[in-house]
Coordinates of C-alpha atoms in Angstrom, one line a residue:
X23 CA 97.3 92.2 137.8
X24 CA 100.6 93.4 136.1
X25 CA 101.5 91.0 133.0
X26 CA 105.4 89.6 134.0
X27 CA 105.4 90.3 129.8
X28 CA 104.4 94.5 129.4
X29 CA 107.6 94.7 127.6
X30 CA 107.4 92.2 125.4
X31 CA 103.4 92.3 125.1
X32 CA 103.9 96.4 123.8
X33 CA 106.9 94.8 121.5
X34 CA 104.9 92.7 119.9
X35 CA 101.7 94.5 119.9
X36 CA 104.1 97.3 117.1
X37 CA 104.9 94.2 115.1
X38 CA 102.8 94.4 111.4
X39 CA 101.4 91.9 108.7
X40 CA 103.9 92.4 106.5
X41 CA 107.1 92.4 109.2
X42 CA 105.0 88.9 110.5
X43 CA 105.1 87.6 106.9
X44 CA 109.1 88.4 106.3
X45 CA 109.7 86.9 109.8
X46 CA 108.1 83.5 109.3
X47 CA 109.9 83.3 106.1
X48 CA 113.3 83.8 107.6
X49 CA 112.6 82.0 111.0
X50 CA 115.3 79.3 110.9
X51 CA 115.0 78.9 114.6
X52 CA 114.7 75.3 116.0
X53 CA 114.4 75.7 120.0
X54 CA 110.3 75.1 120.8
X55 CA 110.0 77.7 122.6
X56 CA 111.6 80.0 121.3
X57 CA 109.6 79.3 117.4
X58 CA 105.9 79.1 119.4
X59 CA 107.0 83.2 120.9
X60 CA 107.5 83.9 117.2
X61 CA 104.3 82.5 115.9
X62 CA 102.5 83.9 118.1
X63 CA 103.8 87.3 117.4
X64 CA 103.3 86.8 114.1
X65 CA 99.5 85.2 114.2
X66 CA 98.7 88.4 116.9
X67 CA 100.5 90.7 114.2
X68 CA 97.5 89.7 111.9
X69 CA 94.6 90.7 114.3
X70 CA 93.4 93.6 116.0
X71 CA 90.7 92.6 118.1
X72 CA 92.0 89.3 120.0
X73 CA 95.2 88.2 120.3
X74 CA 96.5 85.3 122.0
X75 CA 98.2 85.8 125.8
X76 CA 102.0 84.7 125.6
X77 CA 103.0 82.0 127.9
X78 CA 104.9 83.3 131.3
X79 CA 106.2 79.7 132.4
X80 CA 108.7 80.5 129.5
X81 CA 112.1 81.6 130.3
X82 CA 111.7 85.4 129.8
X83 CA 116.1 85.1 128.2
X84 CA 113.5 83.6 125.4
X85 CA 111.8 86.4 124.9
X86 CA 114.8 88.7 125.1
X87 CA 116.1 86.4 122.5
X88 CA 112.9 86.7 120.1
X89 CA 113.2 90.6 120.6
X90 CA 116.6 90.7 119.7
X91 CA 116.2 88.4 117.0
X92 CA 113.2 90.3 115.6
X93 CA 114.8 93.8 115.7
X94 CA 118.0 91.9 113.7
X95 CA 116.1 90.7 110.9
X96 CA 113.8 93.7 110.3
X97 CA 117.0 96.1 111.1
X98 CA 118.7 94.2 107.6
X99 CA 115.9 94.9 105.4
X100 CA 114.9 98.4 106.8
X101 CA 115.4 101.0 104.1
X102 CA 115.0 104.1 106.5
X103 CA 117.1 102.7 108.7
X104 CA 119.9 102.1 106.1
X105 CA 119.1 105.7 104.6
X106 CA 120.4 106.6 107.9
X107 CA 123.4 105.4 107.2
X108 CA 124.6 106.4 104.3
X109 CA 124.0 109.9 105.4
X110 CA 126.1 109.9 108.4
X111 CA 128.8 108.0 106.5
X112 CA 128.0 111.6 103.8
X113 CA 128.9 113.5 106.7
X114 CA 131.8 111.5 108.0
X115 CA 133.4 111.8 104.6
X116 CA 132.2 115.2 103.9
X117 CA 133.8 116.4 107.4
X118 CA 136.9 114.5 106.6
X119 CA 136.1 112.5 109.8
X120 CA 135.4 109.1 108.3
X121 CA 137.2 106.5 110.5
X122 CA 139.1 103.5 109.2
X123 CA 136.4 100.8 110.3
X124 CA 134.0 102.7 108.9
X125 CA 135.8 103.2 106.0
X126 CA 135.7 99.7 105.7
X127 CA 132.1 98.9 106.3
X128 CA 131.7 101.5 103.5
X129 CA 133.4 99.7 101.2
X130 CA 132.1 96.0 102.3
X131 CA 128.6 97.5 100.8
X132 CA 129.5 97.3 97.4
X133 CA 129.7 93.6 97.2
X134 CA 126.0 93.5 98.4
X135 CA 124.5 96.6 96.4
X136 CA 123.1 96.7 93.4
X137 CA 120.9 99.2 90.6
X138 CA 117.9 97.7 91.8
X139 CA 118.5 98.1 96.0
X140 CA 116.1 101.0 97.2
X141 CA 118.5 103.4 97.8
X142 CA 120.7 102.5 95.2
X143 CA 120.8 106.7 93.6
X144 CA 121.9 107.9 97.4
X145 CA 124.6 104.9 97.6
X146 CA 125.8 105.5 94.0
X147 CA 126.7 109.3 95.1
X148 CA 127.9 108.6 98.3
X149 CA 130.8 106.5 96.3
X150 CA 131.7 109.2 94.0
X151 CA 131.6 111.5 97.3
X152 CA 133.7 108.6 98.6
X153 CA 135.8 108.3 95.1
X154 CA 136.7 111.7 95.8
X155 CA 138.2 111.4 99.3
X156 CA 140.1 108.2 98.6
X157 CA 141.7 110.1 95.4
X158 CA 143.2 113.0 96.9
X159 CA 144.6 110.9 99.9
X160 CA 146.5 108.8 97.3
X161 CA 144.2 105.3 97.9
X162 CA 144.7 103.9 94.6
X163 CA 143.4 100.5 95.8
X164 CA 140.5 101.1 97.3
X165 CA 139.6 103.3 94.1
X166 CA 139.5 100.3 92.3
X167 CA 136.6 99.5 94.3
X168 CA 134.8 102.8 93.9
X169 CA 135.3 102.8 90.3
X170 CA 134.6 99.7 89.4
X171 CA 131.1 99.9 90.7
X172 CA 130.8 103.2 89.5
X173 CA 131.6 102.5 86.1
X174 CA 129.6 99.0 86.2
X175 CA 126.9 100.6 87.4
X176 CA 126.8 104.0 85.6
X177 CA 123.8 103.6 82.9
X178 CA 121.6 102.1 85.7
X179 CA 121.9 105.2 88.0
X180 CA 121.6 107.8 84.7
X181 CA 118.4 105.7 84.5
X182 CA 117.3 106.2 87.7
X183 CA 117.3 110.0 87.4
X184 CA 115.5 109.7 84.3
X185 CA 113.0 108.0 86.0
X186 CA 112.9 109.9 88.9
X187 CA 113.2 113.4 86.9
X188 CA 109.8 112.2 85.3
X189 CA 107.9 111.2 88.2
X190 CA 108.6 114.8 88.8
X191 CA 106.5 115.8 85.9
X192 CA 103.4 112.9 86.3
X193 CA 103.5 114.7 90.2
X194 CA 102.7 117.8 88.5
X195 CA 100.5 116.4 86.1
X196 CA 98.4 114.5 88.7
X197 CA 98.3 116.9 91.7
X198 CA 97.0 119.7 89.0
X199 CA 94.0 117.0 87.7
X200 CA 93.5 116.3 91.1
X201 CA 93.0 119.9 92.1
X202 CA 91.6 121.6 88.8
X203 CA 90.1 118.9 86.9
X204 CA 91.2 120.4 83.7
X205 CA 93.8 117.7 82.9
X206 CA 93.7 114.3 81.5
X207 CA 96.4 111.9 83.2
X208 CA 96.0 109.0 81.5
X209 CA 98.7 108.8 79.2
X210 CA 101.3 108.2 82.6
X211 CA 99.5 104.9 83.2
X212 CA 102.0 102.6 80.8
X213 CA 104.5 104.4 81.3
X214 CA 104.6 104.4 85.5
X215 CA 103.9 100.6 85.0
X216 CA 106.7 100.0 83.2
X217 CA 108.4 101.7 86.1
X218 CA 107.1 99.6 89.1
X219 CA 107.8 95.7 87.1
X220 CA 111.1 96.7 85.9
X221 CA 113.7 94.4 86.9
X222 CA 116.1 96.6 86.8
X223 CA 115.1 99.8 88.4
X224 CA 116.1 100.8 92.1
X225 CA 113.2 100.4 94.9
X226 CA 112.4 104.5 95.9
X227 CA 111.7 104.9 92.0
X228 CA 109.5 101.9 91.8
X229 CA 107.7 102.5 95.2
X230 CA 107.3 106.0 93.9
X231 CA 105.9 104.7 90.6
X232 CA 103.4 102.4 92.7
X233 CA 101.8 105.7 95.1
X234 CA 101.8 108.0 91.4
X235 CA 100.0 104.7 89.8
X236 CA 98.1 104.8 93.1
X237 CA 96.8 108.4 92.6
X238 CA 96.2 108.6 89.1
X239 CA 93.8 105.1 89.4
X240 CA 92.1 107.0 92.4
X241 CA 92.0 110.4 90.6
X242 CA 89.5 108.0 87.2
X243 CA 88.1 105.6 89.8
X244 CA 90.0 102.0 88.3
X245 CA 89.8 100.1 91.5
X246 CA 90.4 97.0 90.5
X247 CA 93.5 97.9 88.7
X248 CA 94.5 99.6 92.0
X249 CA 94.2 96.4 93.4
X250 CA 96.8 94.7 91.0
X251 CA 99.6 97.2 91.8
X252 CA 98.6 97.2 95.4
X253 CA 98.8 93.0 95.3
X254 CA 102.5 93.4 93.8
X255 CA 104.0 95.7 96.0
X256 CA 102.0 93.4 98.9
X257 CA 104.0 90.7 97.7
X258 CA 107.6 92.5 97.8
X259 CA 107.0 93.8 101.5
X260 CA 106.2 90.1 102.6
X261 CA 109.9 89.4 101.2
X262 CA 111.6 91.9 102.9
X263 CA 111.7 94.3 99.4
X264 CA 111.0 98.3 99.9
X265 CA 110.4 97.9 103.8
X266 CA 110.1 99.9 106.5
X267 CA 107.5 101.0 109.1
X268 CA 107.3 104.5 107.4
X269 CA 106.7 102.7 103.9
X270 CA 104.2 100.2 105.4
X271 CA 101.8 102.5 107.0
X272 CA 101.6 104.8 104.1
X273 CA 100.6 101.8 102.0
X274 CA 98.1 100.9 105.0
X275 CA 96.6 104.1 104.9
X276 CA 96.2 103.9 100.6
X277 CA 95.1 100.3 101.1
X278 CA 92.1 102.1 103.3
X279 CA 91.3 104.2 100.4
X280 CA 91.3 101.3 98.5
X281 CA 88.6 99.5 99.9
X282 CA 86.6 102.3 101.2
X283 CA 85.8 102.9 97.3
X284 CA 85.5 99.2 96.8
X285 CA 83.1 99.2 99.3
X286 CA 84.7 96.8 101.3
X287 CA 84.2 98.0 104.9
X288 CA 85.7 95.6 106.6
X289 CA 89.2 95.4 104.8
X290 CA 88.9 99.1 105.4
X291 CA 89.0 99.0 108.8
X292 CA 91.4 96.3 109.4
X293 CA 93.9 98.4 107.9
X294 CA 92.9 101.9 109.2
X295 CA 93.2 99.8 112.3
X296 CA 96.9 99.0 110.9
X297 CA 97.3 102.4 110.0
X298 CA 97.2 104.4 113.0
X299 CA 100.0 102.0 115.3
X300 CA 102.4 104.3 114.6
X301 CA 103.3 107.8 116.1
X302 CA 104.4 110.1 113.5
X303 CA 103.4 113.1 111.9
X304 CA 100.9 111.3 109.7
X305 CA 98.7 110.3 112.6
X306 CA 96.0 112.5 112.4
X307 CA 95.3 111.8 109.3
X308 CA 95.6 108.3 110.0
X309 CA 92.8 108.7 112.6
X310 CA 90.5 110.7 110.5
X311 CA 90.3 107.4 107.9
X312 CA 89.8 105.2 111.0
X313 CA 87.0 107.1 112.0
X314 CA 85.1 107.7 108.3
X315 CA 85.0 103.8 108.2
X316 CA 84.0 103.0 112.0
X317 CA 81.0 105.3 111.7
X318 CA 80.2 104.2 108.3
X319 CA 79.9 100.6 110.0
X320 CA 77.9 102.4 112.9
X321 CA 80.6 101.7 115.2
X322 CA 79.5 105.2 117.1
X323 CA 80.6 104.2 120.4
X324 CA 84.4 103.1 119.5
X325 CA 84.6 105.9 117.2
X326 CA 84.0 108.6 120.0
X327 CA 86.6 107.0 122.6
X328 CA 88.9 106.9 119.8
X329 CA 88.4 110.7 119.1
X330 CA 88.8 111.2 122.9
X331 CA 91.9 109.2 123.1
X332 CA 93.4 111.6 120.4
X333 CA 92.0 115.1 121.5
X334 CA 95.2 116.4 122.8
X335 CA 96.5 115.6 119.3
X336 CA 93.9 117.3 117.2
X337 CA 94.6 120.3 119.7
X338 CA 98.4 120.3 119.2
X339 CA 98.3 119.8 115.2
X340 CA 99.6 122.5 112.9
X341 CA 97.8 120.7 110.1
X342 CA 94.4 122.6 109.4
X343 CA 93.1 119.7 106.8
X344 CA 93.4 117.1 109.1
X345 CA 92.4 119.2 112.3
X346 CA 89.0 119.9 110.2
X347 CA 88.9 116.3 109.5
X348 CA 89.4 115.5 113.1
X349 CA 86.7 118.2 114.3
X350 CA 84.1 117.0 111.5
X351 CA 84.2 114.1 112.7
X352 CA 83.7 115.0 116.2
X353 CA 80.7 117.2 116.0
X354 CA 79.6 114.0 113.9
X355 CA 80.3 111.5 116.7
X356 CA 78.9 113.8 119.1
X357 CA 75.4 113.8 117.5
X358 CA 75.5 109.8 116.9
X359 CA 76.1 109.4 120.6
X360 CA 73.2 112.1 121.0
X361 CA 75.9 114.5 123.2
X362 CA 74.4 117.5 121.1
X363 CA 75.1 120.0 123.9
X364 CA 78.9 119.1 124.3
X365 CA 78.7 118.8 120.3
X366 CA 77.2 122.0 119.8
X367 CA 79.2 123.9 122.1
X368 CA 82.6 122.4 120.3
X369 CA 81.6 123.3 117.1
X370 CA 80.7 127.0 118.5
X371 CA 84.0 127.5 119.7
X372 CA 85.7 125.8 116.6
X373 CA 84.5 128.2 114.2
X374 CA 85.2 131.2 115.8
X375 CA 88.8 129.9 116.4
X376 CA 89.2 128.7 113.2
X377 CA 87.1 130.8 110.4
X378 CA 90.3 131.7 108.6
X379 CA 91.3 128.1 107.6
X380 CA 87.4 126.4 107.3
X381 CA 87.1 127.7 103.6
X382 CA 90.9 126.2 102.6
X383 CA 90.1 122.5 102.7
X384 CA 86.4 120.3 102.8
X385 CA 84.5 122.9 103.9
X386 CA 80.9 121.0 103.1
X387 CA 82.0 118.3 105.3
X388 CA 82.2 120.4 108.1
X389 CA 79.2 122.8 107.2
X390 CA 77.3 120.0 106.4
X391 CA 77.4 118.5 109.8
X392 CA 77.2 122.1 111.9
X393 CA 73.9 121.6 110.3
X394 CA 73.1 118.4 110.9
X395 CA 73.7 119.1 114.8
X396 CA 71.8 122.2 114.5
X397 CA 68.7 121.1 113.0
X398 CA 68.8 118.2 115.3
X399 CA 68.9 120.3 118.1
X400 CA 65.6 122.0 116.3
X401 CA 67.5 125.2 115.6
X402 CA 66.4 126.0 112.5
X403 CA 66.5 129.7 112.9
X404 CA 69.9 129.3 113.5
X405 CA 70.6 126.8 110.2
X406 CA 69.0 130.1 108.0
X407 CA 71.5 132.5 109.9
X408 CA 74.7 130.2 109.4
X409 CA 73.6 129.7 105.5
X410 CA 73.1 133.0 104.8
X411 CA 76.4 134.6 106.8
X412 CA 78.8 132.0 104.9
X413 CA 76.8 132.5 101.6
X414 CA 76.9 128.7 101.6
X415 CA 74.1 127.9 99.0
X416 CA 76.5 130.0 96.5
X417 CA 79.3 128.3 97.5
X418 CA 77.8 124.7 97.2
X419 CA 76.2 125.9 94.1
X420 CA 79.7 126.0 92.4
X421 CA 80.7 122.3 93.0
X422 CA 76.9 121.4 92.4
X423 CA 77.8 119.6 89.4
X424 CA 80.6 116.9 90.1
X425 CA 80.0 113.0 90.5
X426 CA 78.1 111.6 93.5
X427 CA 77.3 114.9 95.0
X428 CA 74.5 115.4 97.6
X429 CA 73.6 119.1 98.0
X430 CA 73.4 118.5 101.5
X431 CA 73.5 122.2 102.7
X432 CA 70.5 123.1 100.5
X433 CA 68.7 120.5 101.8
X434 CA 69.0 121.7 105.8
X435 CA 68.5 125.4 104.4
X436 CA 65.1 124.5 102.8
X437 CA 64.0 122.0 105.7
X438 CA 65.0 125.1 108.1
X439 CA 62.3 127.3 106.1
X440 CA 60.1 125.2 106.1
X441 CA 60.5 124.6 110.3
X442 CA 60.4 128.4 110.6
X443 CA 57.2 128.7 109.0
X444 CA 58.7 130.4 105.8
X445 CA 57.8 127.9 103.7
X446 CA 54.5 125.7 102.5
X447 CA 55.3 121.8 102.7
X448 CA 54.4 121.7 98.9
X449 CA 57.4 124.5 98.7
X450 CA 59.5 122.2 100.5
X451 CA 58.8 119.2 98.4
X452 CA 59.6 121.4 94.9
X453 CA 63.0 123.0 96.3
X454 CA 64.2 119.3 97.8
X455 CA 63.1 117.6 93.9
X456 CA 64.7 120.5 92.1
X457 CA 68.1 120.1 93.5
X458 CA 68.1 116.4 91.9
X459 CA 67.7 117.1 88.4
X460 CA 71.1 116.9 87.8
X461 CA 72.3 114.4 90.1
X462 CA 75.4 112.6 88.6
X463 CA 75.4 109.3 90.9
X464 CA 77.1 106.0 90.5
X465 CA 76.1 102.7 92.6
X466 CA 78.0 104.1 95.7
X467 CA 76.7 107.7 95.8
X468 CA 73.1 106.1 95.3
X469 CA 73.7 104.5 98.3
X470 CA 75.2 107.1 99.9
X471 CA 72.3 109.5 98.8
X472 CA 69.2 107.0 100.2
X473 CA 71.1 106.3 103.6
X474 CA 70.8 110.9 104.2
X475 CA 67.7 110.4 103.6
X476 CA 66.9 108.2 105.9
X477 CA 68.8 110.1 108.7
X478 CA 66.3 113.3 108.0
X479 CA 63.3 110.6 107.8
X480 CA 62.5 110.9 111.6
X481 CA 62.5 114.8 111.1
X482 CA 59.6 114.8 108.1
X483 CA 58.4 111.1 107.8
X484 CA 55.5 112.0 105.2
X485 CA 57.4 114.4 103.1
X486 CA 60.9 112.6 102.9
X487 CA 58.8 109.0 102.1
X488 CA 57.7 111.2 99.4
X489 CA 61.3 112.4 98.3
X490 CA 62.8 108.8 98.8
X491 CA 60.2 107.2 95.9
X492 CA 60.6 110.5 93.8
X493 CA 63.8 109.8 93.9
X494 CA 64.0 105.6 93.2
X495 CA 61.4 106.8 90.0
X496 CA 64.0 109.2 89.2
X497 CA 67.4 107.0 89.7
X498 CA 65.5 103.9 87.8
X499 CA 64.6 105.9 84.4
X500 CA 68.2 107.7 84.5

């Protein structure tokens, strides 16, 4: 039966934590009703899994009202939304088509801006833009308004392109450790947290301080100061500071990262659930989190309708990280939920259409799980042939050496020979131990590490018992 409530149930189904947080702290509403609609939206914001139903014996002008009311509140403090603004007021006064009421509106902002709103740079040069226009038309008055600001505010916005021109450099700095290795970051970490506490900086420079912070803990593995910056900005979104739905899911999908390193799969998924509300151009990538952490939980079944549900995404994307991601996962999925033939026949058809872009991004993911699928399906012949075509031993060889790394395609290229008949079992055994010699694991990849070998166990269950205590003899005396 068709809920009286679809409208309002979708509504409130987009509402988040943080927008629930803001709301209760600015309800001032006193009809019944009307506060137990908002509470619930707010206690359903905070859930994922079970929500509670909304009354229909209430007036449904009440829920009108709460919509309205809702859309009010989060429309003041919506930075994106006020970004808007002040460029169509740029192109009103640019085109000389700025209208008097307008004109007005513009200049009813500066009693209410300040150096440390989030857009305060793009306001500050809309009203020299603005200074500019009111000059050469004679409107002495009103300048005084411009100027006064302007002047009164002047060392605060030469700040904020200080600021911003070096975030500019720690972006460099980072994205080239992140991709080379060859750099040391380190030295940004004081500086980019004087950036986010300062009291007197404007919010885009501070968020952006907060993501940079953000990467460069990620990039040396400081979780738990992660968690400090992430708890600050947490508290600025719950009072209306630095919002909007954009900002919010970017910080949902870092807050996954987060606690997937933490190993706190739970959190994880709450906010890759969080993550993935929202249609935008970020989705897939959104969805390719959501997934890592539901079949990390073993969640096989939800993680394959998900994948279902967004096909026609993964087929319309331009991105070829994230539509690797995507069709990793898949073939993954696939084999959990023992659909090898529909599995194998996807990844067939996904490497011939795609060879050009496999090698750009996490190739081993992918390769590793063609494998997988492959020597499940007991085609071992076929594992040689794929290793040997995409040299993949020399190409795994070259990133053999960083932290928590499993040499996963050796491993199904030696268990292959073996199945073919190549190979003696004592063979086997000295190829598997040899790739561990130099195993760099902390507490996660351990973990990581024992739980692959159990998924080959059923394969080999005398020769990988073996491995598995070579390897806890091995990992002990490290």
């Amino acid at each position: 039966m068709k809920s009286k409530l679809k409208i309002f149930n979708d509504f409130a189904e987009g509402i988040l934590p943080h927008e629930a947080s803001f709301l209760l702290k600015e309800n001032r509403i006193r009809d019944e009703e009307k506060e137990s609609i908002l509470k619930k939206v707010c206690i359903n914001a905070e859930r994922f899994d079970s929500v509670e139903s909304f009354d229909e014996d209430i007036d449904k002008r009440k829920y009108a009202y709460i919509k309205k009311w809702i859309n009010t509140k989060l429309g003041t403090v919506d930075v994106d939304a006020h970004l808007e603004y002040l460029s169509f007021t740029e192109k009103q006064i640019i085109t000389d088509t700025i209208t008097p009421k307008e004109e007005q509106e513009l200049l009813s902002h500066i009693s209410t801006y300040n150096n440390t709103s989030f857009y305060f740079q793009k306001f500050y040069e809309l009203l020299k833009e603005f200074q500019d226009y009111l000059l050469i038309r004679f409107r002495y008055q009103d300048c005084k308004f411009t100027e006064s600001f302007l002047q009164e505010n002047k060392k605060f916005y030469e700040e904020s392109i200080k600021v911003k021109e070096q975030l500019f450099y720690a972006t460099k700095d980072l994205t080239q450790e992140y991709t080379s290795g060859t750099l040391n970051t380190m030295h940004w970490e004081q500086q980019l947290l004087s950036y986010l506490y300062s009291e007197e900086l404007d919010g885009k420079n501070k968020y952006n301080s907060f993501i940079r912070l953000v990467f460069l803990y990620f990039n040396y593995k400081e979780y738990q100061k992660a968690m400090l910056v992430f708890d600050y900005i947490d508290e600025c979104f719950s009072d209306g500071k630095m919002y909007s739905k954009r900002v919010l899911f970017n910080y949902y999908a870092n807050r996954v990262i987060l606690h997937s390193n933490l190993d706190d799969a739970e959190k994880a998924e709450y906010y890759a659930h969080l993550s993935v509300k929202q249609e935008n151009s970020d989705k897939l990538f959104y969805l390719n989190n959501l997934i890592a952490i539901l079949l990390k939980r073993e969640k096989n079944k939800q993680a394959l309708n998900i994948l279902t549900e967004n096909y026609a995404l993964f087929k319309k994307s331009n991105n070829n990280h994230q539509r690797l991601g995507f069709a990793t996962h898949y073939i993954r999925t696939l084999v959990r939920n023992k659909r090898l033939k529909i599995a194998e026949t996807f990844a067939e058809n996904f490497l011939f259409n795609n060879k050009q872009h496999v090698f750009e991004h996490r190739w081993r993911h992918f390769f590793s799980n063609y494998l997988m699928l492959l020597t499940a399906t007991e085609k071992h012949v076929e594992v040689v042939k794929m290793v040997n075509k995409y040299e993949l031993l020399e190409r795994e060889l070259e990133v053999m050496n960083k932290e928590d790394f499993i040499p996963k395609i050796h491993w199904y290229f030696f268990l292959a020979l073996y199945m073919n008949g190549s190979i003696p079992e004592e063979k086997l055994l000295e190829d598997l131990i040899n790739t561990t010699s130099n195993f760099k694991l902390t507490d996660k990849g351990k973990k990581d590490l024992f739980a692959f070998v159990n998924r080959l166990t059923f394969i080999l269950p005398d020769v990988f018992s073996k491995i598995k205590s070579h390897l806890k003899k091995q990992l002990v005396s490290a």
